[in-house]
XYZ file of C-alpha atoms in Angstrom:
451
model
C 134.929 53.189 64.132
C 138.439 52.827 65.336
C 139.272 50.202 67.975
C 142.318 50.170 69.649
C 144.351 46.701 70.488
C 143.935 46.825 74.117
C 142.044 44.510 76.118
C 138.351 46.250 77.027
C 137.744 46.280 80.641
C 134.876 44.208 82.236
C 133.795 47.820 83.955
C 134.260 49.890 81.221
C 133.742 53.611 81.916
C 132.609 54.746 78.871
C 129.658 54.155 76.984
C 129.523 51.019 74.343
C 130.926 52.525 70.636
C 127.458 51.492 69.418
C 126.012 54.044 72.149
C 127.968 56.646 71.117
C 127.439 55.952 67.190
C 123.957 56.763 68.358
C 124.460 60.077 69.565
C 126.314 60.751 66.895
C 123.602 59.620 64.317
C 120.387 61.689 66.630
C 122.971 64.642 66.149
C 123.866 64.740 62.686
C 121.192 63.072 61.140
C 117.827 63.442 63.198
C 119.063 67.121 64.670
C 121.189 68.697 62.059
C 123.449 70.352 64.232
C 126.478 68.972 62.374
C 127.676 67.350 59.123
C 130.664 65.205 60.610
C 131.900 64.816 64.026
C 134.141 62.191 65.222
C 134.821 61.391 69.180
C 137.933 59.414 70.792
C 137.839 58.127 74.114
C 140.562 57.012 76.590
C 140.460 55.244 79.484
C 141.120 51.520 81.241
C 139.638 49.998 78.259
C 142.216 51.612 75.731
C 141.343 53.372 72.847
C 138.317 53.864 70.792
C 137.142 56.959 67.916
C 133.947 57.068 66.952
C 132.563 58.729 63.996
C 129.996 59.820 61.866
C 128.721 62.253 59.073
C 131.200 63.776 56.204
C 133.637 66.131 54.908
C 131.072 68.696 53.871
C 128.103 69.476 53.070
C 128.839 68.745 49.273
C 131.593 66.185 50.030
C 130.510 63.058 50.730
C 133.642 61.490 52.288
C 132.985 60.004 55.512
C 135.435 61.435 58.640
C 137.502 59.532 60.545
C 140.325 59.574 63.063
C 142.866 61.215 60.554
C 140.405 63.709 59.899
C 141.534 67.456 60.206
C 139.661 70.130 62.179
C 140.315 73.538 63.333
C 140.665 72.988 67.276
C 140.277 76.691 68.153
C 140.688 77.565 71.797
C 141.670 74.421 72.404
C 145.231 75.596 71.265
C 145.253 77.942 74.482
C 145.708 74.555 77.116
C 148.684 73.644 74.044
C 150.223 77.636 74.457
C 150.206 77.217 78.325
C 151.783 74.043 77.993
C 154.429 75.439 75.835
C 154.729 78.091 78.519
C 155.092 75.638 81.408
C 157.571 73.740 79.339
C 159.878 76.864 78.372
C 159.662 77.979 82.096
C 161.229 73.967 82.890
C 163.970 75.051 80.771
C 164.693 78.047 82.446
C 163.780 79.978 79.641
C 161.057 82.112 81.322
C 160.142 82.576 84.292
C 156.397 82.186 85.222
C 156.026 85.445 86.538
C 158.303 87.184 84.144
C 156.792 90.554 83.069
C 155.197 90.031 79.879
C 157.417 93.604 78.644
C 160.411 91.568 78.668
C 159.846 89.288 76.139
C 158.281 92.118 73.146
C 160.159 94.936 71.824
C 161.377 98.166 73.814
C 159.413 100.214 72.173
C 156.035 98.713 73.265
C 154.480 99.797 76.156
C 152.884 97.280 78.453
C 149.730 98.879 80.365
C 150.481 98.860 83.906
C 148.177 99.286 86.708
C 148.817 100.537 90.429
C 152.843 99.932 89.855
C 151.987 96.412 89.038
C 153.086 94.807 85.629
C 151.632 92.115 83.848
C 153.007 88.854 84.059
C 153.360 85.924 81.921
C 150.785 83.995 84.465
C 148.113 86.266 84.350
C 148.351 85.650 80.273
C 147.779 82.555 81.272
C 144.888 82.595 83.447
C 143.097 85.113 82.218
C 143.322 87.641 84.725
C 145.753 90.355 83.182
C 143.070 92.676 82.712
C 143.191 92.785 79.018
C 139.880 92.677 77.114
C 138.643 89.768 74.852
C 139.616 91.010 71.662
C 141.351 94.506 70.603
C 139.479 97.309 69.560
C 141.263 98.408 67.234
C 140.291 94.626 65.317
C 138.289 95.647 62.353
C 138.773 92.661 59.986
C 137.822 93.610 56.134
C 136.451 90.193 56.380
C 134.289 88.495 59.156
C 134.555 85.480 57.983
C 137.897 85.190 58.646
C 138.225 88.143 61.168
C 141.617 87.237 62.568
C 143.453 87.020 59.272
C 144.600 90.710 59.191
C 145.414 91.490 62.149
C 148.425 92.874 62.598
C 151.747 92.901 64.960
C 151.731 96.486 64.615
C 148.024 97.055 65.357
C 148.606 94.681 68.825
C 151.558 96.252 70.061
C 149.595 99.996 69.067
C 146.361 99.339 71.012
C 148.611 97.591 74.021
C 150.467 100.691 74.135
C 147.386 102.691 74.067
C 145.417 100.712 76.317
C 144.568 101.896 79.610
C 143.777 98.595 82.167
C 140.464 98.946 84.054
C 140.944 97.261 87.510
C 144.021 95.960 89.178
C 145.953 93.306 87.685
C 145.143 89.679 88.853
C 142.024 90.843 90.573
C 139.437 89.047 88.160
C 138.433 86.604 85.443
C 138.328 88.015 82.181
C 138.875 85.285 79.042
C 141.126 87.233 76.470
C 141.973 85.969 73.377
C 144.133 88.882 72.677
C 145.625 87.673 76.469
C 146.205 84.269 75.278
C 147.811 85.309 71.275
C 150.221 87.698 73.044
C 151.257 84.716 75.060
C 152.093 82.599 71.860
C 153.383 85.850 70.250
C 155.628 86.274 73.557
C 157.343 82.470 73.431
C 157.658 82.697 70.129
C 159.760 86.011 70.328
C 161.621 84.476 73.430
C 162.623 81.616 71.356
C 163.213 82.937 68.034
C 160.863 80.423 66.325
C 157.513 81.241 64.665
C 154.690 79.798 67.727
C 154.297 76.731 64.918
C 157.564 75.748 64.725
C 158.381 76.106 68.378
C 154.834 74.230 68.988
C 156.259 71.312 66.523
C 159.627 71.624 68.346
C 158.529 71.301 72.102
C 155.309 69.811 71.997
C 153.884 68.167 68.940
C 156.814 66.221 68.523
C 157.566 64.470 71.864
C 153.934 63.351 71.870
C 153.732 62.015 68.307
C 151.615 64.204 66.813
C 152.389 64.348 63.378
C 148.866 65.971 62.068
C 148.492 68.748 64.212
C 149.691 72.340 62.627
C 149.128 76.067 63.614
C 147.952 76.360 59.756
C 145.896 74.259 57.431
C 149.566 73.159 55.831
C 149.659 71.122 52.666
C 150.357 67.946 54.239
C 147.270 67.940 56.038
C 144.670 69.753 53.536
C 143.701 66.655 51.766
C 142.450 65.290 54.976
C 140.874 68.591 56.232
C 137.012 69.130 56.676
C 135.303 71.996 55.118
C 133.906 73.960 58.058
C 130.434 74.927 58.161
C 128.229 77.597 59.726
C 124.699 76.678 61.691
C 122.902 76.857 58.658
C 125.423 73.672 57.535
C 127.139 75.604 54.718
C 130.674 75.457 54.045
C 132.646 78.603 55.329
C 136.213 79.772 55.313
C 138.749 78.397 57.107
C 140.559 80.889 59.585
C 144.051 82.366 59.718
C 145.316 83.805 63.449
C 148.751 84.837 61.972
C 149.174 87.604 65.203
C 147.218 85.884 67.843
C 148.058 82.196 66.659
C 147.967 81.159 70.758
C 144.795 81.913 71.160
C 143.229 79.637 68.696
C 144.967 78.878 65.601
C 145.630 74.650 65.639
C 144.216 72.228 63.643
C 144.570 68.494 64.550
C 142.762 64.934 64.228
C 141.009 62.961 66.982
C 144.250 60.152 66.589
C 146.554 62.952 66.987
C 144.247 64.589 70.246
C 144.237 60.954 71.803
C 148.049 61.119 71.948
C 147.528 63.942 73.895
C 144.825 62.989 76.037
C 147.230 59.758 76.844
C 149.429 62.360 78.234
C 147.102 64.107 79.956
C 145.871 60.729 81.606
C 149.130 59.235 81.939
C 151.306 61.739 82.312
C 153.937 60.463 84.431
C 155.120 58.166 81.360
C 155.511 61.495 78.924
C 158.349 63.936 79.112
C 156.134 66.891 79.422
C 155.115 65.291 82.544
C 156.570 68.401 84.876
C 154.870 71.087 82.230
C 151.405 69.272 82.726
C 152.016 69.620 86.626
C 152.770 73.091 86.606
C 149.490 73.991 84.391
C 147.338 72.714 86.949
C 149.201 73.798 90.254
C 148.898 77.532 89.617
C 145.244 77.848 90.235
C 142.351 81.319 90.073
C 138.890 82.323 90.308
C 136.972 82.395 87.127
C 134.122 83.488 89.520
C 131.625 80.475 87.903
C 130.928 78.609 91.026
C 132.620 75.242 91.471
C 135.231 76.136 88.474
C 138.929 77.609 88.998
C 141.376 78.424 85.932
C 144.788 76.585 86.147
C 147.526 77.825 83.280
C 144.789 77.853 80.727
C 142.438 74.943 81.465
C 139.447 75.503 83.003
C 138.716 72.911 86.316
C 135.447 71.951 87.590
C 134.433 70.480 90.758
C 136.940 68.600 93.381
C 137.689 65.229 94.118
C 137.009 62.158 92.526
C 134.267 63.581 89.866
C 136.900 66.871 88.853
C 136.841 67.472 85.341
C 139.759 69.530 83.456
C 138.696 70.919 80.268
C 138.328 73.569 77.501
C 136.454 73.816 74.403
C 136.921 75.716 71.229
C 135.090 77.015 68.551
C 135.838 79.026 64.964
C 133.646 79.955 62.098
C 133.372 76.135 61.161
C 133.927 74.008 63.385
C 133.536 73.236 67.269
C 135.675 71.430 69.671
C 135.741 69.658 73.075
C 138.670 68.275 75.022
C 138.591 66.615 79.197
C 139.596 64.723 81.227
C 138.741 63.547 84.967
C 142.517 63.126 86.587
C 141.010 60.029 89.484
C 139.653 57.788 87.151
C 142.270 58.315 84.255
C 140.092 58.956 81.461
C 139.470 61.771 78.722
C 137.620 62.244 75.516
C 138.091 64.958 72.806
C 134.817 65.310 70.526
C 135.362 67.266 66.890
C 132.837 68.761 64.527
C 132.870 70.506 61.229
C 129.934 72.965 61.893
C 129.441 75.542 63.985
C 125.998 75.118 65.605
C 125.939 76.291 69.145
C 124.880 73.198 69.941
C 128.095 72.449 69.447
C 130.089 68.736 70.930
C 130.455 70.006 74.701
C 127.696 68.198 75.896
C 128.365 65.082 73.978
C 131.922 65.706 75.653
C 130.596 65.969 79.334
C 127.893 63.337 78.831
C 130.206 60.436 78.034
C 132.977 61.835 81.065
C 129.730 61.482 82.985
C 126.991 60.010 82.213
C 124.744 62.119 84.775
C 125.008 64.932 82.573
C 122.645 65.267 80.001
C 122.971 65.933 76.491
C 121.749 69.065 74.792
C 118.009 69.546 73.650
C 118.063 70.039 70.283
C 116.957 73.880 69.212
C 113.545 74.534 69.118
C 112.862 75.405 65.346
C 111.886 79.475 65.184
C 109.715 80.805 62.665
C 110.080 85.082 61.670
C 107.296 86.845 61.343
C 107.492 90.369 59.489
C 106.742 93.430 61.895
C 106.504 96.971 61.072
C 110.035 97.983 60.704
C 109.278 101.586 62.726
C 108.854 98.847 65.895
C 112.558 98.355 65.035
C 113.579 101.275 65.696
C 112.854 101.376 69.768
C 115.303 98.996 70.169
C 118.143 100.396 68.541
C 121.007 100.997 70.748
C 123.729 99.898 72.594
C 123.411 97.348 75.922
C 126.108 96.442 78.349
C 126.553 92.764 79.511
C 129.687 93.526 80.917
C 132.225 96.111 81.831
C 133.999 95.179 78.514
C 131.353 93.448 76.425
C 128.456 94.975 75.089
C 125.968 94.299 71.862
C 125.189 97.025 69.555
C 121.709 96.945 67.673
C 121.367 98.440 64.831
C 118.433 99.098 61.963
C 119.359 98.748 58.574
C 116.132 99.176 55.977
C 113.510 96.574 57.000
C 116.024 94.697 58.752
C 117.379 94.935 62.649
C 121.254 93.801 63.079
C 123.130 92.837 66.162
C 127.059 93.154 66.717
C 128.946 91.982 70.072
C 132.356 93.367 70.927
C 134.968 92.087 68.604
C 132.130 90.048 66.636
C 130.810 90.470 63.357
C 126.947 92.108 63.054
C 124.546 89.606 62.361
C 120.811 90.123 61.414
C 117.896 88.991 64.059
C 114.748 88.114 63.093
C 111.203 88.866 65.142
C 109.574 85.799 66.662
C 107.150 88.882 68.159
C 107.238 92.467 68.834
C 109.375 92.032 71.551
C 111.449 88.503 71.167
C 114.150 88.108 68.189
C 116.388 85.376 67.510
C 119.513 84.784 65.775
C 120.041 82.473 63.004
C 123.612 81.833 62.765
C 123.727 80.431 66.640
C 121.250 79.253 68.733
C 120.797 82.862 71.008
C 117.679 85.015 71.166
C 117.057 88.401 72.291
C 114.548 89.899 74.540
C 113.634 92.974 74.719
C 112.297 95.218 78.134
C 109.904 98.153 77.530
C 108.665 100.306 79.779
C 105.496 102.548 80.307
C 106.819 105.293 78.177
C 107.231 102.914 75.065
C 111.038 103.083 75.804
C 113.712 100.602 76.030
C 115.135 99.883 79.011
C 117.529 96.654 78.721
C 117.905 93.443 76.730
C 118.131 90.230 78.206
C 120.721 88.041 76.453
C 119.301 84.049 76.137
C 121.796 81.873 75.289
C 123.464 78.453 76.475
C 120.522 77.806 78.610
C 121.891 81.210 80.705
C 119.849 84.356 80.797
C 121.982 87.552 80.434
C 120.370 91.192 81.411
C 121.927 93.715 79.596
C 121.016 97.621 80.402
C 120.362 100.054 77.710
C 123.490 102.514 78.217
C 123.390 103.979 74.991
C 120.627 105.113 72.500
């Protein structure tokens, strides 16, 4: 544990660090939903990291608060920072058309005369899907790491928009990289340098990066799937804004300082603008500003966004009226995840995550597999593909790789590599009809539209 100098209130908000050394130990070591996680606080009492569990699964070295771990979409509340900052400058404008800032010959899909703009990047709204299609990495472990410039600006030119700009909540990655790829561009700097230039810098933060650089690999975590063994790291060289930083809870506590005390920090106006421009993500109670995502209203708000890669998880908030914020980091990739431990000590009325339930596979006659092989929609642009391979049934979300599912019973499968589980609907005929979708305590129906 790491204490910081300040006096501790007498009405602290946060729970004792012995309190949340015990979540930490139930998580890693009762649960095994991670290998290391470490969890920094701010607030009236100063500042104080907690942590627990190791490098990796075969490297017993305890982390800590210089500990490195990929951040993923966490970087996205860092790109619209950068984007609120260059805007300050008068080096964008907010509602610049996103065509000005990328090469001539790339054609920006346009919808009912309307462009798209750097704000709907921002917030998610430009009508642009999650991911590409055209993203077919040679390696799904690492399924950004090949994606090309080329390939972006080809399927953008290609890409027909399907509703009006600005009209709804869609969370793009590909939105969020062509932001970063868009500064970067405007300010002839590659989106880690200008990152290290405008941002990282001014608040301190010496051992955050946009790559696993050699300074910082010494003190970087392996990263580790649900099954808690190591995996690759990952490389976004194209869509780098969307999810490419690593950092250390010291380093995140600089910037949750800013984000708590913000009129004290020269990116003071930048943080402003990010949360004045705000939009309907259509969850109820939650709005986007420039990236973040803001729940509920008054004295009990919370600002936030969490990220995730093939390793690691990630959790950053903070509640504006009482002036506190906590970033929780883990090496391992369970869905379980550190949100919960992120919203439980922000608030202590929200509850922590049941751990999973353990699922045992039973072997069914593969021929049973073969009524449920198709395609289901969840959304207009997001649909899961199941497929039979052998004895074995496979599933495959847009822009994700295809992952095997295992039979709990003839009609119930779950997935091993996060905590989800399919359901399937059969009618009187014997055929499929939809899929329900069970995941993050959320049940998602999802009609057969394909066989």
């Amino acid at each position: 544990m790491t204490f910081s100098a300040a006096a501790v209130s007498s009405n602290p908000h946060f729970p004792s660090p012995a309190e949340i050394k015990r979540i930490l130990v139930e998580r890693i070591d009762q649960q095994r939903q991670s290998v290391g996680i470490v969890v920094g606080t701010f607030g009236p009492e100063g500042r104080v990291i907690v942590s627990h569990g190791n490098f990796g699964a075969f490297y017993a070295r305890p982390v800590d608060a210089d500990t490195g771990f990929e951040i993923g979409s966490i970087t996205k509340v860092f790109t619209t920072l950068l984007l609120a900052e260059m805007a300050g400058r008068g080096e964008v404008g907010l509602d610049d058309p996103v065509a000005m800032h990328l090469p001539a010959t790339v054609h920006m899909p346009t919808r009912d005369g309307c462009e798209i703009t750097l704000t709907d990047l921002a917030t998610h709204t430009s009508g642009l899907p999650r991911l590409p299609e055209n993203m077919a990495p040679a390696d799904d472990d690492n399924p950004y790491a090949d994606y090309s410039v080329d390939q972006m600006y080809a399927f953008l030119s290609a890409y027909e928009l399907p509703r009006a700009i600005g009209s709804q909540y869609e969370y793009s990655n590909l939105g969020m990289g062509l932001l970063g790829h868009a500064l970067s561009r405007r300010a002839g700097l590659s989106y880690g340098a200008l990152m290290r230039e405008r941002i990282l810098a001014p608040l301190n933060m010496r051992s955050t990066a946009d790559t696993p650089a050699v300074y910082m690999k010494s003190r970087l975590a392996n990263g580790h799937d649900a099954q808690l063994m190591p995996v690759l790291n990952w490389d976004l060289p194209t869509l780098a804004g969307a999810g490419a930083m690593l950092s250390t809870a010291d380093d995140m506590l600089n910037f949750v300082e800013m984000l708590v005390d913000a009129p004290a920090s020269p990116l003071h106006a930048a943080l402003a603008t990010t949360l004045a421009i705000r939009r309907p993500t259509g969850a109820e109670g939650d709005e986007t500003g420039l990236g973040w995502v803001i729940s509920g209203s008054g004295d009990d708000q919370v600002i936030w966004h969490n990220g995730g890669t093939g390793g690691y998880r990630s959790y950053l908030g903070f509640m504006p009226a009482k002036s506190v914020g906590v970033v929780a980091l883990s090496n391992t990739s369970t869905e379980a995840g550190v949100d919960d431990i992120g919203r439980h000590l922000l608030d202590s009325k929200n509850p922590l995550a049941e751990p999973p339930r353990e699922r045992v596979a039973i072997t069914l006659d593969p021929a049973i597999y073969d009524r449920y092989v198709g395609v289901y929609s969840l959304a207009p642009e997001f649909e899961i593909a199941i497929t039979r391979e052998g004895s074995s049934l496979f599933a495959q979300a847009t822009g994700q790789g295809r992952h095997e599912i295992f039979a709990e019973n003839d009609s119930q499968f779950f997935l091993k590599v996060v905590n989800a589980q399919l359901s399937f609907d059969v009618g009187a005929d014997g055929r499929t009809t939809s899929m329900t979708l069970h995941q993050n305590g959320i049940d998602q129906r999802a009609p057969k539209v394909a066989p």
